[in-house]
Amino acid sequence: MIVNLEKFIARERPGWERLDRILRRLAADPARTLALDEVRELERLYQRASADLARLATFAAEPEARHYLENLVGRGYAEIHGAQAERRRLRPWEWLARTLPQTFRRRAAAWRLAVALLLAGAAFGGMAVALDPAAKPVLMPFSHLLGDPAQRVAEEERPTAAGRMDGRKATFAGQLMTHNIQVAFMALALGFTWGVGTLIFMFYNGVILGAVAVDYIMAGQTQFLLGWLLPHGVIEIPAILVGAQAGLVLAGALLGRDGREPLAGRMRAAAPDIVTLALGAALMLVWAGTIESFFSQYHAPVIPYAAKIAFGAAEGTALTWYFILCGRKPRGAGKAGT
Amino acid sequence: MSADRTQMLRIATPEGVAFSFRLASPLLRLGALIVDFAAVLAAWSMVGVVIRLLGLVAEDLAQAVNIIGFFVFSQGYRIIGEWRWRGQTVGKRLLHLRVVDEQGLQLTFTQVVLRNLLRFVDFLPLAYGVGGIAALVSRRGQRLGDLAAGTIVIWEPVAPQPDFTTLRGDKYNSLRAHPPVVARLRQAAGPAEARAAWQALARRDELEEAARVALFATLADHFKSLTPIPTDATEGVADEQFVRNVVDVLFLTRG
């Protein structure tokens, strides 16, 4: 039997067009919430279009009409069965005050692993420089770090040195932000190598950090080192670690330790945390770039080292409080009504 | 048909029906990528005029705006585009491509951000080497960002609305004088044959004359082989008209 397609389409077309209009309205504003009547109408029209598609597929399957209906049913299916939780408008404050710190704590194991690799790299780099100072060019591929630390400190503490960043501080801040954000995103993206790339990346960054630190400490420039690195490093290094944490969460989803959940399901569950951590790292690096350019580059006597170190310590304390305590439910929450 | 050569992803709904996505080929995706790249550069060159003017009064600030602005715009353009335009950027829109959830569900903001963040690894070592190989190897043409985000890129060619005027149902149909023949034709002809005949009529003007004559002769012979047709229903009726009559009785019921 072949259905009378002309009459069939003429009869059903108003419903399809109405469904099309509702779906277009929703497409124009993804955060729009439908009223109960609209939800009922959407569901009814979708069910009807589904039934029409079933009839067309069974009987006279004219390809154009079928494609049109398939497209309509596909869009309707996405609306009706889609993830409602993400349809809400973005709430930056809620994300900052709750979502990011909660996600960080939920994925703390990945953070600890990233920290362990960074520290292992730092220990290796520090020991290498301590045992063989000639290895500096290999360990620190940055020309401005290869010289004698004491000589650099002397040059940067000269009164005339304070103005060396004049007229290019904002540019330098922009360069730092974009470069460091790309580094953090790379630490995340390397999670796709089942985490191996992320771990090597963190170890290598640790090697550089450890080598620089030991080089300055051995030269008796510990105060300069702390005053130079702490104000921005206390945010920048954790930010890179958060990027690596996201990469290790990605790797964890790929490896799937329990093995019961299929890969697609594991990725779907991990994706919001990965994105949250990546955006958090980016935000931290905007702050770190600003501080590094506008504050870290000034040394004593322009800004006393004690002030710089105190500023870094205050930032570190605030960051620790943020990630450990911010967004926690108050004691007794959730017990009401029990 | 080209659609049959295109890789399809079929999704069955709890309502008991299925719909299909046509997966975009890597070549089409490359085209969209090039268009997007050009769009970003073109848009930024216009912003560059304003930045140069800003540079006249604050050179350092203008440089910073240029560096940060280009980074944010080039990275954020796809994210905002795919989020606000339901999986499309300018390039994808031009080439009728769309990013969708691989299960046919609503594309979420998280998915859009993740698939774009992972461009960093897809781009390695140069010009989407990793992503390109992943898309070629993957069953659904997914680069690594798509695999992580659970997304696919589909091709949505513009489908014209069904045109019933091709049937010209108001004209005299010699087959309708023989209801038993009409009934037997409806019983014997399957949907695929009916569809092929309709498509031949709909596209007759696209065919060369010799090919058109040969096609309708083949179709007419096929339908005549399904059931005996009285001579008066075919006498003086050209093959194309006969096929038109067959399609008319197959698709349209007249009271």
Coordinates of C-alpha atoms in Angstrom, one line a residue:
Chain A
M1 CA 0.0 0.0 0.0
I2 CA 1.2 3.5 -0.8
V3 CA -0.1 6.4 1.2
N4 CA -1.7 9.3 -0.7
L5 CA 1.2 11.5 -0.2
E6 CA -0.3 14.8 -1.5
K7 CA -3.2 14.6 0.9
F8 CA -1.0 13.4 3.7
I9 CA 1.4 16.3 3.5
A10 CA -1.3 18.8 3.0
R11 CA -3.0 17.6 6.2
E12 CA 0.1 17.4 8.3
R13 CA 2.1 20.4 7.0
P14 CA 0.6 23.0 9.4
G15 CA 1.7 20.9 12.3
W16 CA 5.2 20.5 10.9
E17 CA 5.4 24.3 10.2
R18 CA 4.3 25.1 13.7
L19 CA 6.9 22.7 15.1
D20 CA 9.5 24.3 12.8
R21 CA 8.6 27.8 14.1
I22 CA 8.9 26.7 17.8
L23 CA 12.3 25.0 17.1
R24 CA 13.6 28.1 15.3
R25 CA 12.6 30.3 18.3
L26 CA 14.4 28.0 20.6
A27 CA 17.4 28.0 18.4
A28 CA 17.6 31.7 18.4
D29 CA 17.7 31.8 22.2
P30 CA 19.2 28.6 23.6
A31 CA 18.6 29.8 27.2
R32 CA 14.9 30.5 26.7
T33 CA 12.6 28.6 29.1
L34 CA 9.3 27.4 27.6
A35 CA 6.0 27.9 29.5
L36 CA 4.1 24.7 30.4
D37 CA 1.6 25.2 27.5
E38 CA 4.5 25.6 25.1
V39 CA 6.2 22.5 26.4
R40 CA 3.0 20.5 26.0
E41 CA 2.5 21.8 22.4
L42 CA 6.2 21.1 21.5
E43 CA 5.9 17.5 22.8
R44 CA 2.6 16.9 21.0
L45 CA 3.9 18.3 17.7
Y46 CA 7.1 16.3 18.0
Q47 CA 5.2 13.1 18.7
R48 CA 3.0 13.8 15.7
A49 CA 6.0 14.5 13.4
S50 CA 7.6 11.3 14.7
A51 CA 4.5 9.3 13.8
D52 CA 4.4 11.0 10.4
L53 CA 8.0 10.1 9.7
A54 CA 7.3 6.5 10.7
R55 CA 4.4 6.5 8.2
L56 CA 6.5 8.0 5.4
A57 CA 9.4 5.6 6.1
T58 CA 7.0 2.7 5.9
F59 CA 5.0 3.7 2.9
A60 CA 5.7 6.1 0.0
A61 CA 9.2 7.2 0.9
E62 CA 9.6 10.3 -1.2
P63 CA 13.1 11.4 -0.3
E64 CA 12.6 15.2 -0.1
A65 CA 9.6 14.9 2.2
R66 CA 11.4 12.4 4.3
H67 CA 14.5 14.4 4.6
Y68 CA 12.5 17.4 5.7
L69 CA 10.7 15.4 8.3
E70 CA 13.9 13.7 9.5
N71 CA 15.4 17.1 10.0
L72 CA 12.4 18.3 11.9
V73 CA 12.3 15.2 14.1
G74 CA 16.0 15.4 14.7
R75 CA 15.8 18.9 15.9
G76 CA 12.8 18.1 18.0
Y77 CA 14.5 15.1 19.5
A78 CA 17.5 17.3 20.5
E79 CA 15.2 19.8 22.2
I80 CA 13.1 17.3 24.1
H81 CA 15.7 14.8 25.1
G82 CA 18.6 17.3 25.4
A83 CA 20.5 18.2 28.5
Q84 CA 18.3 20.7 30.3
A85 CA 20.9 21.5 33.0
E86 CA 23.1 23.3 30.4
R87 CA 20.2 25.3 29.0
R88 CA 20.5 27.8 31.8
R89 CA 22.1 31.1 31.2
L90 CA 25.8 31.3 32.1
R91 CA 26.2 32.6 35.7
P92 CA 29.8 33.8 36.0
W93 CA 29.7 34.5 39.7
E94 CA 28.2 31.2 40.6
W95 CA 30.8 29.5 38.4
L96 CA 33.6 31.4 40.1
A97 CA 32.3 31.1 43.7
R98 CA 31.2 27.4 43.6
T99 CA 31.7 25.5 40.4
L100 CA 35.5 26.0 39.9
P101 CA 36.6 25.4 43.5
Q102 CA 34.3 22.4 43.8
T103 CA 35.5 20.9 40.6
F104 CA 39.1 21.4 41.7
R105 CA 38.5 19.5 44.9
R106 CA 36.5 16.8 43.2
R107 CA 39.5 16.2 40.9
A108 CA 42.2 16.7 43.5
A109 CA 43.9 13.4 42.7
A110 CA 44.8 14.6 39.3
W111 CA 46.1 17.9 40.8
R112 CA 48.3 15.9 43.3
L113 CA 49.7 13.8 40.4
A114 CA 50.6 17.0 38.4
V115 CA 52.2 18.6 41.5
A116 CA 54.2 15.4 42.1
L117 CA 55.6 15.4 38.6
L118 CA 56.4 19.1 38.8
L119 CA 58.3 18.6 42.1
A120 CA 60.1 15.5 40.7
G121 CA 61.2 17.6 37.7
A122 CA 62.2 20.5 40.0
A123 CA 64.3 18.2 42.2
F124 CA 66.0 16.8 39.1
G125 CA 66.6 20.2 37.6
G126 CA 67.9 21.6 40.9
M127 CA 70.2 18.7 41.5
A128 CA 71.5 18.8 37.9
V129 CA 72.4 22.5 38.2
A130 CA 73.9 22.0 41.7
L131 CA 76.1 19.1 40.5
D132 CA 76.9 20.4 37.0
P133 CA 76.5 24.2 36.5
A134 CA 77.7 23.8 32.9
A135 CA 74.4 22.0 32.2
K136 CA 72.5 25.3 32.5
P137 CA 72.2 25.9 28.7
V138 CA 70.6 22.5 28.3
L139 CA 68.2 22.8 31.3
M140 CA 67.2 26.4 30.8
P141 CA 66.7 27.3 27.1
F142 CA 66.2 31.0 27.9
S143 CA 69.0 33.3 27.1
H144 CA 68.2 35.8 29.9
L145 CA 68.6 33.1 32.5
L146 CA 71.9 31.8 31.4
G147 CA 74.1 34.6 32.8
D148 CA 75.4 35.0 36.4
P149 CA 72.4 35.6 38.7
A150 CA 74.3 38.1 40.9
Q151 CA 75.2 40.2 37.8
R152 CA 71.6 40.2 36.7
V153 CA 70.4 41.3 40.2
A154 CA 73.0 44.1 40.2
E155 CA 71.8 45.3 36.8
E156 CA 68.1 45.2 37.7
E157 CA 68.6 46.9 41.0
R158 CA 70.3 50.0 39.5
P159 CA 68.0 53.1 39.7
T160 CA 68.0 53.5 35.9
A161 CA 66.7 49.9 35.5
A162 CA 63.3 50.8 37.0
G163 CA 62.3 52.5 33.7
R164 CA 63.2 49.7 31.4
M165 CA 59.6 48.5 31.1
D166 CA 58.2 52.0 30.5
G167 CA 56.0 52.1 27.4
R168 CA 55.7 48.4 27.0
K169 CA 54.2 47.0 30.2
A170 CA 50.7 46.4 28.7
T171 CA 52.2 44.8 25.6
F172 CA 54.4 42.5 27.8
A173 CA 51.4 41.6 29.9
G174 CA 49.4 40.6 26.8
Q175 CA 52.3 38.5 25.5
L176 CA 52.6 36.7 28.9
M177 CA 48.8 36.1 29.1
T178 CA 48.4 34.6 25.7
H179 CA 51.6 32.5 25.8
N180 CA 50.9 31.1 29.3
I181 CA 47.3 30.3 28.4
Q182 CA 48.5 28.4 25.4
V183 CA 50.9 26.5 27.6
A184 CA 48.1 25.6 30.0
F185 CA 45.8 24.5 27.2
M186 CA 48.7 22.5 25.7
A187 CA 49.1 20.7 29.1
L188 CA 45.4 19.9 28.9
A189 CA 45.4 18.8 25.3
L190 CA 48.3 16.5 25.9
G191 CA 46.0 14.5 28.2
F192 CA 44.9 12.9 24.9
T193 CA 48.2 10.9 25.0
W194 CA 46.6 8.9 27.9
G195 CA 48.3 11.5 30.2
V196 CA 51.8 10.6 29.2
G197 CA 52.3 13.9 27.3
T198 CA 50.9 15.9 30.2
L199 CA 53.2 14.2 32.7
I200 CA 56.3 14.7 30.6
F201 CA 55.3 18.3 30.1
M202 CA 54.9 19.0 33.8
F203 CA 58.2 17.2 34.6
Y204 CA 60.0 19.3 32.0
N205 CA 58.5 22.5 33.4
G206 CA 59.6 21.4 36.9
V207 CA 63.1 20.8 35.6
I208 CA 63.4 24.4 34.4
L209 CA 61.8 25.8 37.6
G210 CA 64.2 23.7 39.8
A211 CA 67.2 24.6 37.8
V212 CA 66.5 28.4 37.9
A213 CA 65.7 28.3 41.7
V214 CA 68.8 26.4 42.6
D215 CA 71.0 28.6 40.4
Y216 CA 69.8 31.7 42.1
I217 CA 69.9 30.2 45.6
M218 CA 73.5 29.0 45.0
A219 CA 74.4 32.5 43.9
G220 CA 73.1 33.9 47.2
Q221 CA 70.1 35.6 45.5
T222 CA 67.3 33.8 47.3
Q223 CA 65.6 37.1 48.4
F224 CA 65.6 38.4 44.8
L225 CA 64.4 35.1 43.5
L226 CA 61.4 35.1 45.9
G227 CA 60.7 38.8 45.3
W228 CA 60.9 38.2 41.5
L229 CA 58.9 34.9 41.2
L230 CA 56.4 34.9 44.1
P231 CA 54.1 37.8 43.1
H232 CA 53.1 36.2 39.7
G233 CA 54.5 32.6 40.1
V234 CA 52.3 31.9 43.1
I235 CA 49.3 32.1 40.7
E236 CA 51.0 31.2 37.4
I237 CA 52.5 27.9 38.5
P238 CA 49.2 26.7 40.1
A239 CA 47.4 27.8 36.9
I240 CA 49.6 25.6 34.7
L241 CA 49.1 22.8 37.3
V242 CA 45.3 23.3 36.9
G243 CA 45.7 23.0 33.1
A244 CA 47.6 19.8 33.7
Q245 CA 45.0 18.6 36.1
A246 CA 42.4 19.0 33.3
G247 CA 44.7 17.0 31.0
L248 CA 44.9 14.2 33.6
V249 CA 41.1 14.2 34.1
L250 CA 40.9 13.8 30.3
A251 CA 43.4 11.0 30.4
G252 CA 41.5 9.3 33.3
A253 CA 38.3 9.4 31.2
L254 CA 40.2 7.9 28.3
L255 CA 41.8 5.1 30.4
G256 CA 38.5 4.4 32.3
R257 CA 39.8 2.5 35.3
D258 CA 36.5 0.7 36.2
G259 CA 35.9 -0.2 32.5
R260 CA 32.1 -0.6 33.0
E261 CA 31.2 2.8 31.5
P262 CA 31.8 3.1 27.7
L263 CA 34.3 5.7 26.5
A264 CA 31.6 8.1 25.2
G265 CA 29.9 8.0 28.6
R266 CA 33.1 8.6 30.5
M267 CA 34.1 11.5 28.2
R268 CA 30.6 13.0 28.6
A269 CA 30.9 12.8 32.4
A270 CA 34.4 14.3 32.5
A271 CA 33.9 17.1 29.9
P272 CA 32.3 19.7 32.2
D273 CA 35.1 19.3 34.7
I274 CA 37.8 19.6 32.0
V275 CA 36.3 22.7 30.6
T276 CA 35.8 24.3 34.0
L277 CA 39.4 23.6 35.0
A278 CA 40.7 24.9 31.6
L279 CA 38.8 28.2 31.9
G280 CA 39.9 28.5 35.5
A281 CA 43.5 28.2 34.5
A282 CA 43.0 30.8 31.8
L283 CA 41.5 33.2 34.2
M284 CA 44.3 32.8 36.7
L285 CA 46.9 33.4 34.0
V286 CA 45.3 36.7 33.1
W287 CA 45.9 37.8 36.6
A288 CA 49.4 36.4 36.7
G289 CA 50.3 38.1 33.4
T290 CA 49.2 41.5 34.7
I291 CA 51.1 41.1 38.0
E292 CA 54.3 39.8 36.2
S293 CA 54.4 42.8 33.9
F294 CA 53.2 45.6 36.2
F295 CA 54.6 44.4 39.5
S296 CA 57.2 41.6 39.4
Q297 CA 59.6 43.5 37.1
Y298 CA 60.2 46.2 39.7
H299 CA 62.8 45.3 42.3
A300 CA 64.4 47.0 45.3
P301 CA 64.8 49.8 45.9
V302 CA 61.7 50.7 43.9
I303 CA 59.6 48.1 45.6
P304 CA 61.2 46.4 48.7
Y305 CA 61.6 42.7 48.4
A306 CA 59.7 42.2 51.7
A307 CA 56.7 43.9 50.2
K308 CA 56.9 41.8 47.1
I309 CA 57.3 38.6 49.1
A310 CA 54.4 39.6 51.4
F311 CA 52.2 40.3 48.4
G312 CA 53.0 36.9 46.9
A313 CA 52.3 35.2 50.2
A314 CA 49.0 37.0 50.5
E315 CA 48.1 35.9 47.0
G316 CA 49.1 32.3 47.8
T317 CA 47.0 32.3 51.0
A318 CA 44.0 33.7 49.1
L319 CA 44.4 31.1 46.4
T320 CA 44.7 28.3 48.9
W321 CA 41.6 29.5 50.7
Y322 CA 39.7 29.7 47.4
F323 CA 40.5 26.2 46.3
I324 CA 40.2 24.5 49.6
L325 CA 37.3 26.3 51.3
C326 CA 35.4 28.4 48.8
G327 CA 32.0 27.0 47.7
R328 CA 31.8 24.4 50.5
K329 CA 28.3 23.9 51.9
P330 CA 27.9 25.4 55.3
R331 CA 27.8 22.9 58.2
G332 CA 24.4 21.4 58.7
A333 CA 23.3 22.2 55.1
G334 CA 21.1 19.5 53.7
K335 CA 20.0 18.3 57.1
A336 CA 16.9 20.6 57.1
G337 CA 13.7 18.7 57.1
T338 CA 15.3 15.4 58.2
Chain B
M1 CA 22.5 8.8 -5.6
S2 CA 25.0 11.0 -3.9
A3 CA 23.3 10.5 -0.5
D4 CA 24.0 6.8 -0.7
R5 CA 27.7 7.4 -1.1
T6 CA 27.8 9.7 1.9
Q7 CA 28.6 8.3 5.3
M8 CA 25.5 8.3 7.4
L9 CA 24.9 8.2 11.1
R10 CA 21.4 6.9 12.0
I11 CA 19.9 7.6 15.4
A12 CA 16.8 5.8 16.7
T13 CA 14.5 7.7 19.0
P14 CA 12.5 6.3 21.9
E15 CA 9.4 7.2 19.8
G16 CA 10.3 4.3 17.5
V17 CA 11.5 6.4 14.5
A18 CA 15.0 7.0 13.2
F19 CA 16.6 10.0 11.6
S20 CA 19.9 10.3 9.8
F21 CA 22.9 12.7 9.8
R22 CA 25.1 12.9 6.8
L23 CA 28.7 13.1 8.1
A24 CA 30.8 15.9 6.6
S25 CA 33.8 14.8 4.6
P26 CA 37.3 15.9 5.7
L27 CA 37.5 18.0 2.5
L28 CA 34.4 19.9 3.3
R29 CA 35.6 20.5 6.8
L30 CA 38.9 21.8 5.5
G31 CA 37.0 24.2 3.2
A32 CA 35.1 25.5 6.2
L33 CA 38.3 25.8 8.2
I34 CA 39.9 27.9 5.4
V35 CA 36.8 30.1 5.2
D36 CA 36.8 30.7 9.0
F37 CA 40.5 31.5 9.0
A38 CA 39.9 34.1 6.2
A39 CA 36.9 35.4 8.1
V40 CA 38.9 35.9 11.3
L41 CA 41.7 37.7 9.4
A42 CA 39.3 39.9 7.5
A43 CA 37.3 40.8 10.6
W44 CA 40.5 41.5 12.6
S45 CA 41.9 43.7 9.8
M46 CA 38.9 45.9 10.3
V47 CA 39.4 46.0 14.0
G48 CA 43.0 46.8 13.3
V49 CA 42.0 50.2 11.9
V50 CA 40.6 51.1 15.3
I51 CA 43.6 49.7 17.1
R52 CA 45.9 51.8 14.9
L53 CA 43.9 54.9 15.8
L54 CA 44.2 54.0 19.5
G55 CA 48.0 53.5 18.9
L56 CA 48.2 57.2 18.0
V57 CA 47.4 58.1 21.6
A58 CA 48.5 55.0 23.6
E59 CA 50.9 52.8 21.7
D60 CA 51.5 50.3 24.5
L61 CA 47.8 49.9 25.2
A62 CA 47.1 49.5 21.4
Q63 CA 49.7 46.7 21.2
A64 CA 48.2 44.9 24.2
V65 CA 44.7 45.2 22.8
N66 CA 46.0 43.8 19.5
I67 CA 47.7 40.8 21.1
I68 CA 45.0 39.9 23.6
G69 CA 42.1 40.8 21.3
F70 CA 43.4 38.7 18.4
F71 CA 44.0 35.7 20.8
V72 CA 40.5 36.0 22.3
F73 CA 38.8 36.6 19.0
S74 CA 40.6 33.8 17.1
Q75 CA 39.9 31.3 19.9
G76 CA 36.5 32.6 20.9
Y77 CA 35.1 33.1 17.4
R78 CA 34.4 29.4 16.9
I79 CA 33.1 28.9 20.4
I80 CA 30.7 31.8 20.3
G81 CA 29.7 30.9 16.7
E82 CA 29.0 27.3 17.4
W83 CA 27.2 28.1 20.6
R84 CA 25.0 30.9 19.4
W85 CA 24.4 29.5 15.9
R86 CA 23.7 25.9 16.9
G87 CA 27.0 24.4 15.8
Q88 CA 27.8 26.7 13.0
T89 CA 30.5 29.3 12.2
V90 CA 30.6 31.4 9.1
G91 CA 32.6 28.7 7.2
K92 CA 30.3 25.9 8.3
R93 CA 27.3 27.9 7.4
L94 CA 28.6 28.6 3.9
L95 CA 29.3 25.0 3.3
H96 CA 26.2 23.7 5.0
L97 CA 28.1 22.0 7.9
R98 CA 27.0 21.8 11.5
V99 CA 28.4 20.5 14.7
V100 CA 25.9 18.3 16.5
D101 CA 25.9 15.9 19.5
E102 CA 26.8 12.4 18.4
Q103 CA 23.7 11.1 20.1
G104 CA 21.5 13.7 18.4
L105 CA 21.0 15.6 21.7
Q106 CA 21.3 19.3 22.3
L107 CA 24.8 20.6 21.7
T108 CA 26.0 22.0 25.1
F109 CA 28.3 24.9 25.9
T110 CA 30.7 22.4 27.5
Q111 CA 30.9 20.4 24.3
V112 CA 31.5 23.4 22.2
V113 CA 34.3 24.7 24.4
L114 CA 36.0 21.3 24.8
R115 CA 36.1 20.5 21.0
N116 CA 37.6 23.9 20.4
L117 CA 40.1 23.7 23.3
L118 CA 41.5 20.5 21.9
R119 CA 42.3 22.1 18.6
F120 CA 45.7 22.6 20.3
V121 CA 46.4 18.9 20.0
D122 CA 44.5 18.4 16.8
F123 CA 46.7 21.1 15.2
L124 CA 49.9 19.2 16.0
P125 CA 52.5 18.9 14.5
L126 CA 51.4 21.3 11.8
A127 CA 48.2 22.3 10.0
Y128 CA 45.8 19.9 11.8
G129 CA 48.0 16.8 11.1
V130 CA 46.8 14.9 14.2
G131 CA 43.2 16.0 13.8
G132 CA 43.2 15.2 10.1
I133 CA 44.5 11.7 10.6
A134 CA 42.1 11.1 13.4
A135 CA 39.2 12.3 11.3
L136 CA 40.2 10.0 8.4
V137 CA 40.6 7.0 10.7
S138 CA 37.6 7.6 12.9
R139 CA 34.4 5.8 11.9
R140 CA 32.4 9.0 12.3
G141 CA 35.0 11.4 10.9
Q142 CA 35.8 12.8 14.4
R143 CA 39.0 14.6 15.2
L144 CA 40.3 14.3 18.7
G145 CA 38.3 17.3 19.9
D146 CA 35.1 15.8 18.6
L147 CA 35.9 12.4 20.2
A148 CA 36.4 14.1 23.6
A149 CA 33.4 16.3 23.3
G150 CA 31.1 13.6 21.8
T151 CA 30.4 15.7 18.7
I152 CA 30.2 15.1 15.0
V153 CA 30.2 17.4 12.0
I154 CA 27.4 16.9 9.6
W155 CA 26.6 18.0 6.2
E156 CA 23.1 19.5 5.6
P157 CA 22.6 20.1 1.9
V158 CA 19.6 22.3 1.1
A159 CA 16.7 20.0 0.5
P160 CA 14.0 21.4 -1.7
Q161 CA 10.4 21.1 -0.6
P162 CA 8.5 18.2 -2.3
D163 CA 6.9 19.4 -5.5
F164 CA 3.6 17.7 -6.4
T165 CA 3.1 19.7 -9.5
T166 CA 5.3 17.2 -11.3
L167 CA 2.4 14.7 -11.2
R168 CA 0.0 16.9 -13.1
G169 CA -2.8 14.9 -11.5
D170 CA -5.6 16.9 -13.1
K171 CA -4.9 15.5 -16.6
Y172 CA -6.7 12.5 -18.1
N173 CA -5.1 9.2 -17.1
S174 CA -5.9 6.2 -19.3
L175 CA -5.0 3.8 -16.5
R176 CA -7.8 5.1 -14.2
A177 CA -10.4 3.5 -16.6
H178 CA -9.1 0.1 -15.4
P179 CA -9.4 -0.1 -11.6
P180 CA -8.2 -3.7 -11.4
V181 CA -5.0 -2.7 -13.2
V182 CA -4.5 0.2 -10.8
A183 CA -5.0 -2.1 -7.8
R184 CA -2.5 -4.7 -9.2
L185 CA 0.1 -1.9 -9.9
R186 CA -0.2 -0.6 -6.4
Q187 CA 0.2 -4.1 -5.0
A188 CA 3.2 -5.0 -7.2
A189 CA 5.2 -1.8 -7.2
G190 CA 7.3 -1.2 -4.2
P191 CA 8.2 2.2 -2.6
A192 CA 11.7 2.1 -4.2
E193 CA 10.3 1.7 -7.7
A194 CA 7.6 4.3 -7.2
R195 CA 10.2 6.7 -5.8
A196 CA 12.5 6.1 -8.8
A197 CA 9.7 6.8 -11.3
W198 CA 8.7 10.0 -9.4
Q199 CA 12.3 11.2 -9.3
A200 CA 12.7 10.6 -13.1
L201 CA 9.6 12.8 -13.7
A202 CA 10.8 15.5 -11.3
R203 CA 14.2 15.6 -13.0
R204 CA 13.2 15.1 -16.6
D205 CA 14.4 18.5 -17.7
E206 CA 17.9 17.8 -16.4
L207 CA 18.3 14.8 -18.7
E208 CA 19.5 14.9 -22.3
E209 CA 16.8 13.9 -24.8
A210 CA 18.3 10.5 -25.7
A211 CA 18.9 9.6 -22.1
R212 CA 15.4 10.7 -21.2
V213 CA 13.8 8.6 -23.9
A214 CA 15.9 5.6 -22.9
L215 CA 15.1 6.0 -19.2
F216 CA 11.3 6.3 -19.6
A217 CA 11.3 3.4 -22.0
T218 CA 13.1 1.3 -19.3
L219 CA 10.7 2.4 -16.6
A220 CA 7.6 1.9 -18.8
D221 CA 8.8 -1.6 -19.7
H222 CA 9.4 -2.4 -16.1
F223 CA 5.9 -1.3 -15.0
K224 CA 4.3 -3.1 -17.9
S225 CA 6.1 -6.3 -16.8
L226 CA 4.5 -6.1 -13.4
T227 CA 0.9 -6.7 -14.6
P228 CA -0.8 -7.1 -18.0
I229 CA -2.0 -3.7 -19.2
P230 CA -5.0 -3.4 -21.6
T231 CA -4.1 -2.1 -25.0
D232 CA -6.4 0.9 -24.9
A233 CA -4.5 2.1 -21.8
T234 CA -1.2 2.2 -23.6
E235 CA -2.1 2.8 -27.3
G236 CA -0.8 6.1 -28.5
V237 CA 0.6 6.9 -25.0
A238 CA 4.3 7.7 -25.0
D239 CA 6.5 6.0 -22.5
E240 CA 7.0 9.1 -20.4
Q241 CA 3.3 9.7 -20.2
F242 CA 2.7 6.1 -19.3
V243 CA 5.2 6.5 -16.4
R244 CA 3.5 9.7 -15.4
N245 CA 0.1 7.8 -15.3
V246 CA 1.7 5.0 -13.3
V247 CA 3.1 7.4 -10.7
D248 CA -0.2 9.3 -10.6
V249 CA -2.1 6.1 -9.6
L250 CA 0.6 5.0 -7.2
F251 CA 0.8 8.2 -5.2
L252 CA -2.6 9.8 -5.6
T253 CA -6.0 8.4 -4.7
R254 CA -8.9 10.1 -6.4
G255 CA -12.5 9.8 -5.2

